Amino acid sequence: KFAEAVEWLNLALIAAGDDAPQRSRVLFLLGQAYEELGKPAEAVTALEEAHQLTPNDQDLLVQLINALTIADRNDEAEALISSADLPAKEGAVLHFNLAVGLIPPKKFVDAERHLLKALELSPGMAEAYRLLGEVSLGLNKRTEAIKAFEAYLAASPTASDASDIRKVIDAVKGRR
């Protein structure tokens, strides 16, 4: 169905003409459809054009940063985050999202940097502590992993995975 959506959205793009807000909205949806089709380069192209039309649309900015991350254009995603005039909490979410995208290709050093920035901007972001613990383990930084997991439990003591995280902490402490 996404292939059909792309065809329809391309027609809607023509119909939007010079109406910048409408054109941006259609490009935003087109970018999402391309992402669903596994076409990150096309998604980025559509989202970049939309961002040029409506640079203050924060939902669009998040989508573009995520698309850049999926397309392995992390430097551009990072530059966009840095240049955006966003409240701290929203900047933290963008850094967190970028870190999440860096984990599957095992770019743990970069993921760690973005998680630390997310936590600098929003110190109560429990899930960032959890992910930082996982990334620290991937970097073989056991002490940092324990600290991050403990901070996660302090920030979210009733988390559904709290018991599992305690087991991870115990296992890591046993191997130090």
PDB file of N, CA and C in Angstrom, residues 6 10 13 23-35 38-54 60-61 63-73 76 80:
ATOM      1  N   VAL A   6       2.811   6.462  -2.382  1.00  0.00           N
ATOM      2  CA  VAL A   6       3.835   7.297  -3.013  1.00  0.00           C
ATOM      3  C   VAL A   6       3.294   7.881  -4.322  1.00  0.00           C
ATOM      4  N   ASN A  10       2.714  11.865  -4.857  1.00  0.00           N
ATOM      5  CA  ASN A  10       3.366  12.611  -5.936  1.00  0.00           C
ATOM      6  C   ASN A  10       2.346  13.437  -6.722  1.00  0.00           C
ATOM      7  N   LEU A  13       1.457  16.334  -4.558  1.00  0.00           N
ATOM      8  CA  LEU A  13       2.551  17.303  -4.573  1.00  0.00           C
ATOM      9  C   LEU A  13       2.399  18.260  -5.759  1.00  0.00           C
ATOM     10  N   ARG A  23       2.512  21.860   0.522  1.00  0.00           N
ATOM     11  CA  ARG A  23       3.603  21.127  -0.131  1.00  0.00           C
ATOM     12  C   ARG A  23       4.477  20.439   0.919  1.00  0.00           C
ATOM     13  N   SER A  24       4.775  21.151   1.993  1.00  0.00           N
ATOM     14  CA  SER A  24       5.587  20.591   3.070  1.00  0.00           C
ATOM     15  C   SER A  24       4.901  19.380   3.694  1.00  0.00           C
ATOM     16  N   ARG A  25       3.598  19.500   3.922  1.00  0.00           N
ATOM     17  CA  ARG A  25       2.847  18.393   4.537  1.00  0.00           C
ATOM     18  C   ARG A  25       2.879  17.155   3.639  1.00  0.00           C
ATOM     19  N   VAL A  26       2.684  17.360   2.339  1.00  0.00           N
ATOM     20  CA  VAL A  26       2.703  16.232   1.400  1.00  0.00           C
ATOM     21  C   VAL A  26       4.100  15.614   1.359  1.00  0.00           C
ATOM     22  N   LEU A  27       5.138  16.456   1.337  1.00  0.00           N
ATOM     23  CA  LEU A  27       6.511  15.947   1.336  1.00  0.00           C
ATOM     24  C   LEU A  27       6.824  15.175   2.618  1.00  0.00           C
ATOM     25  N   PHE A  28       6.294  15.657   3.740  1.00  0.00           N
ATOM     26  CA  PHE A  28       6.461  14.960   5.018  1.00  0.00           C
ATOM     27  C   PHE A  28       5.878  13.550   4.912  1.00  0.00           C
ATOM     28  N   LEU A  29       4.661  13.449   4.406  1.00  0.00           N
ATOM     29  CA  LEU A  29       4.010  12.145   4.257  1.00  0.00           C
ATOM     30  C   LEU A  29       4.747  11.273   3.240  1.00  0.00           C
ATOM     31  N   LEU A  30       5.240  11.902   2.182  1.00  0.00           N
ATOM     32  CA  LEU A  30       6.009  11.176   1.178  1.00  0.00           C
ATOM     33  C   LEU A  30       7.286  10.600   1.793  1.00  0.00           C
ATOM     34  N   GLY A  31       7.944  11.395   2.620  1.00  0.00           N
ATOM     35  CA  GLY A  31       9.134  10.913   3.316  1.00  0.00           C
ATOM     36  C   GLY A  31       8.832   9.716   4.201  1.00  0.00           C
ATOM     37  N   GLN A  32       7.712   9.785   4.917  1.00  0.00           N
ATOM     38  CA  GLN A  32       7.317   8.663   5.767  1.00  0.00           C
ATOM     39  C   GLN A  32       7.042   7.409   4.929  1.00  0.00           C
ATOM     40  N   ALA A  33       6.365   7.584   3.793  1.00  0.00           N
ATOM     41  CA  ALA A  33       6.058   6.443   2.930  1.00  0.00           C
ATOM     42  C   ALA A  33       7.347   5.813   2.398  1.00  0.00           C
ATOM     43  N   TYR A  34       8.284   6.651   1.976  1.00  0.00           N
ATOM     44  CA  TYR A  34       9.562   6.116   1.499  1.00  0.00           C
ATOM     45  C   TYR A  34      10.295   5.367   2.617  1.00  0.00           C
ATOM     46  N   GLU A  35      10.226   5.878   3.842  1.00  0.00           N
ATOM     47  CA  GLU A  35      10.861   5.164   4.961  1.00  0.00           C
ATOM     48  C   GLU A  35      10.242   3.780   5.125  1.00  0.00           C
ATOM     49  N   GLY A  38      11.499   1.270   2.841  1.00  0.00           N
ATOM     50  CA  GLY A  38      12.920   0.971   2.956  1.00  0.00           C
ATOM     51  C   GLY A  38      13.764   1.747   1.971  1.00  0.00           C
ATOM     52  N   LYS A  39      13.341   2.964   1.652  1.00  0.00           N
ATOM     53  CA  LYS A  39      14.072   3.815   0.711  1.00  0.00           C
ATOM     54  C   LYS A  39      14.530   5.081   1.432  1.00  0.00           C
ATOM     55  N   PRO A  40      15.578   4.945   2.259  1.00  0.00           N
ATOM     56  CA  PRO A  40      15.995   6.088   3.076  1.00  0.00           C
ATOM     57  C   PRO A  40      16.485   7.289   2.281  1.00  0.00           C
ATOM     58  N   ALA A  41      17.148   7.071   1.155  1.00  0.00           N
ATOM     59  CA  ALA A  41      17.653   8.209   0.376  1.00  0.00           C
ATOM     60  C   ALA A  41      16.492   9.056  -0.148  1.00  0.00           C
ATOM     61  N   GLU A  42      15.460   8.388  -0.658  1.00  0.00           N
ATOM     62  CA  GLU A  42      14.286   9.106  -1.153  1.00  0.00           C
ATOM     63  C   GLU A  42      13.558   9.806  -0.011  1.00  0.00           C
ATOM     64  N   ALA A  43      13.507   9.144   1.142  1.00  0.00           N
ATOM     65  CA  ALA A  43      12.858   9.750   2.312  1.00  0.00           C
ATOM     66  C   ALA A  43      13.574  11.036   2.708  1.00  0.00           C
ATOM     67  N   VAL A  44      14.889  10.980   2.749  1.00  0.00           N
ATOM     68  CA  VAL A  44      15.671  12.162   3.124  1.00  0.00           C
ATOM     69  C   VAL A  44      15.436  13.296   2.133  1.00  0.00           C
ATOM     70  N   THR A  45      15.438  12.979   0.848  1.00  0.00           N
ATOM     71  CA  THR A  45      15.231  14.009  -0.176  1.00  0.00           C
ATOM     72  C   THR A  45      13.899  14.720   0.039  1.00  0.00           C
ATOM     73  N   ALA A  46      12.841  13.956   0.231  1.00  0.00           N
ATOM     74  CA  ALA A  46      11.509  14.547   0.448  1.00  0.00           C
ATOM     75  C   ALA A  46      11.467  15.365   1.735  1.00  0.00           C
ATOM     76  N   LEU A  47      12.038  14.821   2.802  1.00  0.00           N
ATOM     77  CA  LEU A  47      11.999  15.501   4.096  1.00  0.00           C
ATOM     78  C   LEU A  47      12.884  16.743   4.111  1.00  0.00           C
ATOM     79  N   GLU A  48      13.999  16.709   3.401  1.00  0.00           N
ATOM     80  CA  GLU A  48      14.843  17.909   3.331  1.00  0.00           C
ATOM     81  C   GLU A  48      14.114  19.042   2.606  1.00  0.00           C
ATOM     82  N   GLU A  49      13.428  18.710   1.541  1.00  0.00           N
ATOM     83  CA  GLU A  49      12.666  19.738   0.830  1.00  0.00           C
ATOM     84  C   GLU A  49      11.552  20.293   1.712  1.00  0.00           C
ATOM     85  N   ALA A  50      10.880  19.403   2.432  1.00  0.00           N
ATOM     86  CA  ALA A  50       9.827  19.851   3.351  1.00  0.00           C
ATOM     87  C   ALA A  50      10.403  20.760   4.427  1.00  0.00           C
ATOM     88  N   HIS A  51      11.564  20.398   4.941  1.00  0.00           N
ATOM     89  CA  HIS A  51      12.212  21.190   5.999  1.00  0.00           C
ATOM     90  C   HIS A  51      12.599  22.579   5.489  1.00  0.00           C
ATOM     91  N   GLN A  52      13.003  22.672   4.234  1.00  0.00           N
ATOM     92  CA  GLN A  52      13.319  23.978   3.655  1.00  0.00           C
ATOM     93  C   GLN A  52      12.071  24.856   3.584  1.00  0.00           C
ATOM     94  N   LEU A  53      10.931  24.242   3.351  1.00  0.00           N
ATOM     95  CA  LEU A  53       9.678  24.994   3.246  1.00  0.00           C
ATOM     96  C   LEU A  53       9.142  25.410   4.610  1.00  0.00           C
ATOM     97  N   THR A  54       9.290  24.541   5.588  1.00  0.00           N
ATOM     98  CA  THR A  54       8.774  24.820   6.935  1.00  0.00           C
ATOM     99  C   THR A  54       9.838  24.445   7.970  1.00  0.00           C
ATOM    100  N   LEU A  60       8.530  17.528  11.801  1.00  0.00           N
ATOM    101  CA  LEU A  60       9.269  17.309  10.564  1.00  0.00           C
ATOM    102  C   LEU A  60      10.765  17.184  10.841  1.00  0.00           C
ATOM    103  N   LEU A  61      11.272  18.031  11.719  1.00  0.00           N
ATOM    104  CA  LEU A  61      12.689  17.989  12.071  1.00  0.00           C
ATOM    105  C   LEU A  61      13.061  16.627  12.663  1.00  0.00           C
ATOM    106  N   GLN A  63      11.513  13.792  12.180  1.00  0.00           N
ATOM    107  CA  GLN A  63      11.421  12.797  11.106  1.00  0.00           C
ATOM    108  C   GLN A  63      12.650  12.866  10.199  1.00  0.00           C
ATOM    109  N   LEU A  64      13.081  14.082   9.885  1.00  0.00           N
ATOM    110  CA  LEU A  64      14.260  14.250   9.034  1.00  0.00           C
ATOM    111  C   LEU A  64      15.510  13.712   9.721  1.00  0.00           C
ATOM    112  N   ILE A  65      15.675  14.008  10.986  1.00  0.00           N
ATOM    113  CA  ILE A  65      16.841  13.514  11.725  1.00  0.00           C
ATOM    114  C   ILE A  65      16.830  11.990  11.767  1.00  0.00           C
ATOM    115  N   ASN A  66      15.661  11.413  11.994  1.00  0.00           N
ATOM    116  CA  ASN A  66      15.571   9.950  11.998  1.00  0.00           C
ATOM    117  C   ASN A  66      15.894   9.376  10.623  1.00  0.00           C
ATOM    118  N   ALA A  67      15.398  10.022   9.568  1.00  0.00           N
ATOM    119  CA  ALA A  67      15.677   9.543   8.207  1.00  0.00           C
ATOM    120  C   ALA A  67      17.163   9.659   7.889  1.00  0.00           C
ATOM    121  N   LEU A  68      17.779  10.743   8.291  1.00  0.00           N
ATOM    122  CA  LEU A  68      19.218  10.901   8.075  1.00  0.00           C
ATOM    123  C   LEU A  68      19.992   9.808   8.796  1.00  0.00           C
ATOM    124  N   THR A  69      19.547   9.472   9.995  1.00  0.00           N
ATOM    125  CA  THR A  69      20.202   8.412  10.768  1.00  0.00           C
ATOM    126  C   THR A  69      20.060   7.073  10.058  1.00  0.00           C
ATOM    127  N   ILE A  70      18.859   6.765   9.587  1.00  0.00           N
ATOM    128  CA  ILE A  70      18.625   5.508   8.878  1.00  0.00           C
ATOM    129  C   ILE A  70      19.463   5.447   7.605  1.00  0.00           C
ATOM    130  N   ALA A  71      19.621   6.597   6.952  1.00  0.00           N
ATOM    131  CA  ALA A  71      20.417   6.662   5.721  1.00  0.00           C
ATOM    132  C   ALA A  71      21.916   6.714   6.016  1.00  0.00           C
ATOM    133  N   ASP A  72      22.284   6.564   7.267  1.00  0.00           N
ATOM    134  CA  ASP A  72      23.679   6.590   7.714  1.00  0.00           C
ATOM    135  C   ASP A  72      24.351   7.923   7.388  1.00  0.00           C
ATOM    136  N   ARG A  73      23.580   8.989   7.550  1.00  0.00           N
ATOM    137  CA  ARG A  73      24.097  10.343   7.371  1.00  0.00           C
ATOM    138  C   ARG A  73      24.081  11.031   8.742  1.00  0.00           C
ATOM    139  N   GLU A  76      25.164  14.750   9.376  1.00  0.00           N
ATOM    140  CA  GLU A  76      24.135  15.731   9.010  1.00  0.00           C
ATOM    141  C   GLU A  76      23.027  15.775  10.066  1.00  0.00           C
ATOM    142  N   LEU A  80      22.048  19.051  12.326  1.00  0.00           N
ATOM    143  CA  LEU A  80      20.686  19.569  12.432  1.00  0.00           C
ATOM    144  C   LEU A  80      20.259  19.717  13.888  1.00  0.00           C
TER     145      LEU A  80
END
